[in-house]
JSON list of C-alpha atoms in Angstrom, two decimals:
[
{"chain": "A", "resi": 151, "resn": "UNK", "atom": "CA", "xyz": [0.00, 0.00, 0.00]},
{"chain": "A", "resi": 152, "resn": "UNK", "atom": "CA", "xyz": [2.83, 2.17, 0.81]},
{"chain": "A", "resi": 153, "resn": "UNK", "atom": "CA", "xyz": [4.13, 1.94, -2.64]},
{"chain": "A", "resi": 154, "resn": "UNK", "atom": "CA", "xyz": [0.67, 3.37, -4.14]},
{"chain": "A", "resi": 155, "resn": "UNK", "atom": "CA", "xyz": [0.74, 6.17, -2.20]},
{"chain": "A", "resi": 156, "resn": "UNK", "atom": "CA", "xyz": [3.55, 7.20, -2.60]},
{"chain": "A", "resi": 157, "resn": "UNK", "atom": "CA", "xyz": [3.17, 6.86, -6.94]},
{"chain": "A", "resi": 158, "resn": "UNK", "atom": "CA", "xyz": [0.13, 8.98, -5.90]},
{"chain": "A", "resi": 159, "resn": "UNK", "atom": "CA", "xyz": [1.93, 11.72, -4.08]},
{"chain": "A", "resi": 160, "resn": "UNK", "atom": "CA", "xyz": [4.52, 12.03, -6.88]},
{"chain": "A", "resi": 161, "resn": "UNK", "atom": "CA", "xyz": [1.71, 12.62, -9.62]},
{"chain": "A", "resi": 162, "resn": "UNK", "atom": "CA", "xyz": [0.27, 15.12, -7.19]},
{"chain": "A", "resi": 163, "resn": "UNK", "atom": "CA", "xyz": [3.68, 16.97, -7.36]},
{"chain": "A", "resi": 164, "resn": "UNK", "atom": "CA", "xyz": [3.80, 16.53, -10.63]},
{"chain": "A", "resi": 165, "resn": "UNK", "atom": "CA", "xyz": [0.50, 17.77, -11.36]},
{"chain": "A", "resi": 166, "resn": "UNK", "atom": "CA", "xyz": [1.21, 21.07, -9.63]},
{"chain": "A", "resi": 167, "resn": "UNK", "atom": "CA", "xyz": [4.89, 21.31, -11.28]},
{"chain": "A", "resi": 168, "resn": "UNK", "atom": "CA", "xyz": [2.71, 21.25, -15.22]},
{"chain": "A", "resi": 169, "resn": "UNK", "atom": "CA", "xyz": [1.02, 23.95, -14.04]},
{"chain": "A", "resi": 170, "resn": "UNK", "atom": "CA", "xyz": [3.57, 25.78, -12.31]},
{"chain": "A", "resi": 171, "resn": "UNK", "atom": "CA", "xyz": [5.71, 25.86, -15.63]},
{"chain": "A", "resi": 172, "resn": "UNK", "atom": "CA", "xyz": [2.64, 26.19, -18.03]},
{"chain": "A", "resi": 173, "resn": "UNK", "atom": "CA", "xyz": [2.82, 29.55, -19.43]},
{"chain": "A", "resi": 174, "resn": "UNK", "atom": "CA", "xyz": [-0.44, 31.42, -18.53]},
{"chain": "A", "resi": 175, "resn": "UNK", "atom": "CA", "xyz": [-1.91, 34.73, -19.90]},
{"chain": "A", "resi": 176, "resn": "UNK", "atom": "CA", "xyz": [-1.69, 37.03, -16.94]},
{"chain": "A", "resi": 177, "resn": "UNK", "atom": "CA", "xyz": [-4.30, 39.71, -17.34]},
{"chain": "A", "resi": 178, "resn": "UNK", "atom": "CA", "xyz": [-2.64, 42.26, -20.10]},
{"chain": "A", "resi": 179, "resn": "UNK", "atom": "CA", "xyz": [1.14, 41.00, -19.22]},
{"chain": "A", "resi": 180, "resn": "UNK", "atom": "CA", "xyz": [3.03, 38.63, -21.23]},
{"chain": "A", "resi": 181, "resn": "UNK", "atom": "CA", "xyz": [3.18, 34.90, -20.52]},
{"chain": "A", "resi": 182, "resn": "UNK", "atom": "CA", "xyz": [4.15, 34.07, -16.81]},
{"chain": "A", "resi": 183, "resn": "UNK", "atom": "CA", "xyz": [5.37, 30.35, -15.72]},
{"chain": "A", "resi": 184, "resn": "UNK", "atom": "CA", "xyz": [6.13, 30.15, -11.57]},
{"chain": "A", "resi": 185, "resn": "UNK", "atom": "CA", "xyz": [9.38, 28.42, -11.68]},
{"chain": "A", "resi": 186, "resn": "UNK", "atom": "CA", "xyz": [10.84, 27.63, -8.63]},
{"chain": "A", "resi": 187, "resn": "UNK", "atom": "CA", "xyz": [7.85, 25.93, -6.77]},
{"chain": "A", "resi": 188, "resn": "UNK", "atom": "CA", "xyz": [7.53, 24.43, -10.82]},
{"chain": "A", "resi": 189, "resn": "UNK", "atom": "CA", "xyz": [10.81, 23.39, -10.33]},
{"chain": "A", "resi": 190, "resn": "UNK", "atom": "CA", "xyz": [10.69, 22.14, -7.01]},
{"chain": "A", "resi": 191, "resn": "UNK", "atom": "CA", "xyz": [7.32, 19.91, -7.67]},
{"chain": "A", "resi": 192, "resn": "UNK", "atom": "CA", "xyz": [8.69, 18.40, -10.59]},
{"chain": "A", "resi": 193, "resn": "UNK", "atom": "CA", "xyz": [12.14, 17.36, -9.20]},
{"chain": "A", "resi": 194, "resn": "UNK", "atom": "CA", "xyz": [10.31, 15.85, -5.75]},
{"chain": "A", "resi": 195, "resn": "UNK", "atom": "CA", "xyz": [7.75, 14.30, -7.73]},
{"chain": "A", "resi": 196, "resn": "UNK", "atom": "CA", "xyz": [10.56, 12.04, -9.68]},
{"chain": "A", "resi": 197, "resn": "UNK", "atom": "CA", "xyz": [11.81, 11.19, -6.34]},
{"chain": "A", "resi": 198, "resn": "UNK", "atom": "CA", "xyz": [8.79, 9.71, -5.07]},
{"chain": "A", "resi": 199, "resn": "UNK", "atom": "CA", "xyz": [8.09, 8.34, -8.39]},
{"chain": "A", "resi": 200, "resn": "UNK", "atom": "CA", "xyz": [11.35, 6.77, -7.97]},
{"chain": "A", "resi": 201, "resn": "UNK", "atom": "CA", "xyz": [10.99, 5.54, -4.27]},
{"chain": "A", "resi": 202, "resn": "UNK", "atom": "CA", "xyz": [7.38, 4.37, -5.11]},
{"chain": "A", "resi": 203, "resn": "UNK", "atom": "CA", "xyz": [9.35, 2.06, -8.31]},
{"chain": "A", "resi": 204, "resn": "UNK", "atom": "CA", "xyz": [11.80, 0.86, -5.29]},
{"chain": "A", "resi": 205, "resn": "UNK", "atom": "CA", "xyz": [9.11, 0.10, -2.48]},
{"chain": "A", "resi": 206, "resn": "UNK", "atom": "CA", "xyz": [6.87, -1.71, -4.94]},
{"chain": "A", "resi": 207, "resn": "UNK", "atom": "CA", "xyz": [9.71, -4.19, -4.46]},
{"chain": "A", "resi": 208, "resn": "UNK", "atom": "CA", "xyz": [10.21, -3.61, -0.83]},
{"chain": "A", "resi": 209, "resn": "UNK", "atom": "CA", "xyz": [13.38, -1.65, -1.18]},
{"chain": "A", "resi": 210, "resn": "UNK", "atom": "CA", "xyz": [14.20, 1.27, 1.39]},
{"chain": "A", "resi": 211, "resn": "UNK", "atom": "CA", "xyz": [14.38, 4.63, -0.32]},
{"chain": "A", "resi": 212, "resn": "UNK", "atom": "CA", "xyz": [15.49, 7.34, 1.94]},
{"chain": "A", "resi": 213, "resn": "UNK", "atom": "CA", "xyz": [17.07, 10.74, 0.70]},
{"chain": "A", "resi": 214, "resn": "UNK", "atom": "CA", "xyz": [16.78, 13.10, -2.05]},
{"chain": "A", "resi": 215, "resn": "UNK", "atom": "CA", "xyz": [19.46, 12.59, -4.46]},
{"chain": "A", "resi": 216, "resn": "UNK", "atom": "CA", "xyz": [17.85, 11.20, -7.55]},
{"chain": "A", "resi": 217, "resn": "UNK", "atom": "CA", "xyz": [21.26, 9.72, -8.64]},
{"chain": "A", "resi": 218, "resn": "UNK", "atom": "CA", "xyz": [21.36, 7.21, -5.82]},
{"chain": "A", "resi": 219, "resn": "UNK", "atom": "CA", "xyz": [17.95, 6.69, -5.83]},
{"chain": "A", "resi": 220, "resn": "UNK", "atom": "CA", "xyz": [18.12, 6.14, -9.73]},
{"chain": "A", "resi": 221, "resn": "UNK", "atom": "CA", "xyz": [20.76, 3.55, -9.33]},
{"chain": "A", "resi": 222, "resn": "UNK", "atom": "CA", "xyz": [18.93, 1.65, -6.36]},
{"chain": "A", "resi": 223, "resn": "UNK", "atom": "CA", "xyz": [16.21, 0.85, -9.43]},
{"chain": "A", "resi": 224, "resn": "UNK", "atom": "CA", "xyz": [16.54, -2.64, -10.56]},
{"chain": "A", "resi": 225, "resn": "UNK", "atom": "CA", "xyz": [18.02, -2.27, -14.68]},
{"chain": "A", "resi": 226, "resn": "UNK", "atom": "CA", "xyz": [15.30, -2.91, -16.43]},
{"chain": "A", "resi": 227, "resn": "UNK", "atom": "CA", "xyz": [13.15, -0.35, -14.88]},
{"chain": "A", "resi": 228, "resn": "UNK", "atom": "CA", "xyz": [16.39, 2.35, -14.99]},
{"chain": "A", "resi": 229, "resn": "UNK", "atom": "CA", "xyz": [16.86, 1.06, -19.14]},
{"chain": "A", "resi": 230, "resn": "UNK", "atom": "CA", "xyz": [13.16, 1.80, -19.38]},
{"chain": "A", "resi": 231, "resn": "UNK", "atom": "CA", "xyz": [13.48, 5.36, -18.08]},
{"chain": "A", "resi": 232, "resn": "UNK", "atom": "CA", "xyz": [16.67, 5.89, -20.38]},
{"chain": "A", "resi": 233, "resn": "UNK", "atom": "CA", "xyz": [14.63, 4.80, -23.53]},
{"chain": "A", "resi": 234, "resn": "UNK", "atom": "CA", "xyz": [11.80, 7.00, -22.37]},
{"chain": "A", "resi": 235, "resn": "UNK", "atom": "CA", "xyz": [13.95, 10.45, -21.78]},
{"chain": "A", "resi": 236, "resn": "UNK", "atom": "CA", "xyz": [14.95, 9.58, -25.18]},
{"chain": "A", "resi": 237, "resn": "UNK", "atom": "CA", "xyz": [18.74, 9.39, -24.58]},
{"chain": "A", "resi": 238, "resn": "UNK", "atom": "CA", "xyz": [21.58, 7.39, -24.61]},
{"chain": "A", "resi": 239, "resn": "UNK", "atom": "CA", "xyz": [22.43, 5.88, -21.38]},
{"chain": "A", "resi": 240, "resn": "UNK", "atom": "CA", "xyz": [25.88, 8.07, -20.58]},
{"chain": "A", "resi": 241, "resn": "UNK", "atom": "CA", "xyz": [24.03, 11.71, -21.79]},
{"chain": "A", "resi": 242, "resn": "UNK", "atom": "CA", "xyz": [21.27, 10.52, -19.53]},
{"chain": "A", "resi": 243, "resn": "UNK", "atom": "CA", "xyz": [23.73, 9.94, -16.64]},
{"chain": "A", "resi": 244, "resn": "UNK", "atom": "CA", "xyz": [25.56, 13.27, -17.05]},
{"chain": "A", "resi": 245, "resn": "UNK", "atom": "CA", "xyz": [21.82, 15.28, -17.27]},
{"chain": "A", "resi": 246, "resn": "UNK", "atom": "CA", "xyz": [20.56, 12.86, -14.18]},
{"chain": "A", "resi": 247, "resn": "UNK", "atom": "CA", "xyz": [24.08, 13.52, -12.22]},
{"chain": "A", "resi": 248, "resn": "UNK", "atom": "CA", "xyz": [23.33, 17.58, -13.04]},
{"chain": "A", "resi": 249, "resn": "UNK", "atom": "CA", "xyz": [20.20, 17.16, -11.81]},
{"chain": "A", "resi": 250, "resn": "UNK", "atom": "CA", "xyz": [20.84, 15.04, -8.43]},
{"chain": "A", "resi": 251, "resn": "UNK", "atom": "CA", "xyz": [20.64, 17.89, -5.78]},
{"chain": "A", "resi": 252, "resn": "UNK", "atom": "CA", "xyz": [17.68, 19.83, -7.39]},
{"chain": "A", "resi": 253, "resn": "UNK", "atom": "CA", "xyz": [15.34, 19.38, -4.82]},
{"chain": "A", "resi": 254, "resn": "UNK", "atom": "CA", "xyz": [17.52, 20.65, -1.69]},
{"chain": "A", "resi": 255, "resn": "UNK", "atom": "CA", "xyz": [19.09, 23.32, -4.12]},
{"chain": "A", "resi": 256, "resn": "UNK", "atom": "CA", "xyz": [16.08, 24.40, -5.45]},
{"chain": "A", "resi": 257, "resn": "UNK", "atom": "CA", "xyz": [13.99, 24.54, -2.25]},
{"chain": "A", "resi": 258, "resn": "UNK", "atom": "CA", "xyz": [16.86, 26.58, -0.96]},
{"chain": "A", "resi": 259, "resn": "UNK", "atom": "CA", "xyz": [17.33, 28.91, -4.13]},
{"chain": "A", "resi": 260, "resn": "UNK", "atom": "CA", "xyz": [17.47, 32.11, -1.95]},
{"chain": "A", "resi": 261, "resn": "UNK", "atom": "CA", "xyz": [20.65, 31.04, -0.57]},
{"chain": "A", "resi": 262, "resn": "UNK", "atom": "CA", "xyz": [22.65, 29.90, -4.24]},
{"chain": "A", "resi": 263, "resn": "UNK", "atom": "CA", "xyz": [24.21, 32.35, -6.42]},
{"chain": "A", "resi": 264, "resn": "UNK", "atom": "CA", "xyz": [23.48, 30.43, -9.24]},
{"chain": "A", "resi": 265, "resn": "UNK", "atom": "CA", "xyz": [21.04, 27.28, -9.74]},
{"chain": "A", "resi": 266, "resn": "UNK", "atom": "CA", "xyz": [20.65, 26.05, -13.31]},
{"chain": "A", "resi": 267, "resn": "UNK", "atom": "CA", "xyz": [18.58, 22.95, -14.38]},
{"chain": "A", "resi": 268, "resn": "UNK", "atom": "CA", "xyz": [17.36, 21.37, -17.93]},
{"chain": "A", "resi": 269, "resn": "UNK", "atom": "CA", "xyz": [13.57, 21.79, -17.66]},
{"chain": "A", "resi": 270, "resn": "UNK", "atom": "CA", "xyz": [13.59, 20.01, -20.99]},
{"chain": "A", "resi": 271, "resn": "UNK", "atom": "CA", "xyz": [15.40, 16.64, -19.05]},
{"chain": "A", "resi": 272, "resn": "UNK", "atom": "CA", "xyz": [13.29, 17.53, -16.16]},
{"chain": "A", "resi": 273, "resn": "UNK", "atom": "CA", "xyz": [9.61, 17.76, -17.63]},
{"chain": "A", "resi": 274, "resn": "UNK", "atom": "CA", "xyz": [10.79, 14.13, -19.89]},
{"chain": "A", "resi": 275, "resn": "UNK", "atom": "CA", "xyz": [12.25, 12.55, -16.59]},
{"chain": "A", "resi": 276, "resn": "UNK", "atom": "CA", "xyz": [8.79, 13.66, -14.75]},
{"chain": "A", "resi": 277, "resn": "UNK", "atom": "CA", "xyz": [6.79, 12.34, -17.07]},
{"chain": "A", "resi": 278, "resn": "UNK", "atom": "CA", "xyz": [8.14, 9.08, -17.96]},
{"chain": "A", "resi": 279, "resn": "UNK", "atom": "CA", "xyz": [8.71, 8.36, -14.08]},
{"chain": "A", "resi": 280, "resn": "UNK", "atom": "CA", "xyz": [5.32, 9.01, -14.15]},
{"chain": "A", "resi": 281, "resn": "UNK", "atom": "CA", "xyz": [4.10, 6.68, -16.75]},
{"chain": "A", "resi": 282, "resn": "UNK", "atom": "CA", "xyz": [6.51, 3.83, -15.96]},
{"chain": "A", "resi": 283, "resn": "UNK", "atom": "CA", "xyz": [5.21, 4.17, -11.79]},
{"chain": "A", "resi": 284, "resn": "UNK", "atom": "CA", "xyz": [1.73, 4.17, -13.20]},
{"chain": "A", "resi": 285, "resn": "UNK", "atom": "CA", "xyz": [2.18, 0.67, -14.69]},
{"chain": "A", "resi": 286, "resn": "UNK", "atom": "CA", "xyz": [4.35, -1.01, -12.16]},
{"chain": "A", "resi": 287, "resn": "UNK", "atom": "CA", "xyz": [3.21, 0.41, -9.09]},
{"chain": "A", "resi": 288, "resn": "UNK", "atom": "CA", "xyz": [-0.60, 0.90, -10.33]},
{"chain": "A", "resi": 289, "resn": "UNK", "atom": "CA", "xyz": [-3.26, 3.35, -9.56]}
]
C-alpha cells in the first residue's frame, strides 16, 4: 500500500509542477510560468516516483538525491526510463548527475548564487517516471 501512495503523491507533485511551468496569460502581461515551486514539484515528484518504483519491491528509499535513488532501481526499470527520456544511457547519466541535488538546491534557491537545471530533461524525466510508476506500481 505504501508503494501506491507514494506513486500517488509524486503525480500530485507533478501535477502542480505542469502547471507551475505552463505559461499562462496574466491579465494584459506577457506569458508568466512560476518556476521555482515548478521546479521544485517536478524534481520531488521524480523522487517519489522513484521511491514508489523501489518500495513496490520492498526496497528502502530514503534521501533526495535522484542519482542514488536512480541507481537503487533494478536495470530494467532504470533502461526503461533511459529509452523513455529519449537518450543514450551516458548523456542521460551526465543530465541525471546535473540534476541530483535539485530538490535541496532548489527549495533553498534564496541562498545559491546560481542554480541552473534542464527543464527540458526535467519535464521528460517527470513524465516518464510518471508513466513507468503508473504501470508497475498501479493506480
Amino acid at each position: 500500500m505504501r508503494s501506491k501512495s507514494a506513486r500517488q503523491l509524486s503525480a500530485g507533485f507533478f501535477s502542480v509542477s505542469e502547471r507551475c511551468l505552463t505559461e499562462r496569460h496574466c491579465g494584459d502581461e506577457a506569458l508568466a510560468i512560476i518556476p521555482v515551486p515548478g521546479i521544485v514539484c517536478g524534481v520531488f515528484s521524480i523522487e517519489i516516483g522513484f521511491k514508489s518504483l523501489l518500495m513496490v519491491k520492498g526496497d528502502a528509499a530514503q534521501g533526495h538525491n535522484l542519482l542514488k535513488l536512480f541507481e537503487k532501481l533494478d536495470s530494467s526499470i532504470q533502461d526503461e526510463i533511459i529509452q523513455g527520456v529519449g537518450l543514450d544511457r551516458a548523456s542521460f547519466m551526465n543530465e541525471l548527475s546535473e540534476m541530483a541535488d535539485s530538490f535541496t538546491q532548489w527549495r533553498y534557491v534564496y541562498e545559491h548564487e546560481e542554480v541552473q537545471i534542464n527543464l527540458g530533461f526535467l519535464d521528460q524525466l517527470a513524465k516518464t517516471t510518471q508513466n513507468i510508476a503508473l504501470r508497475v506500481v498501479g493506480t
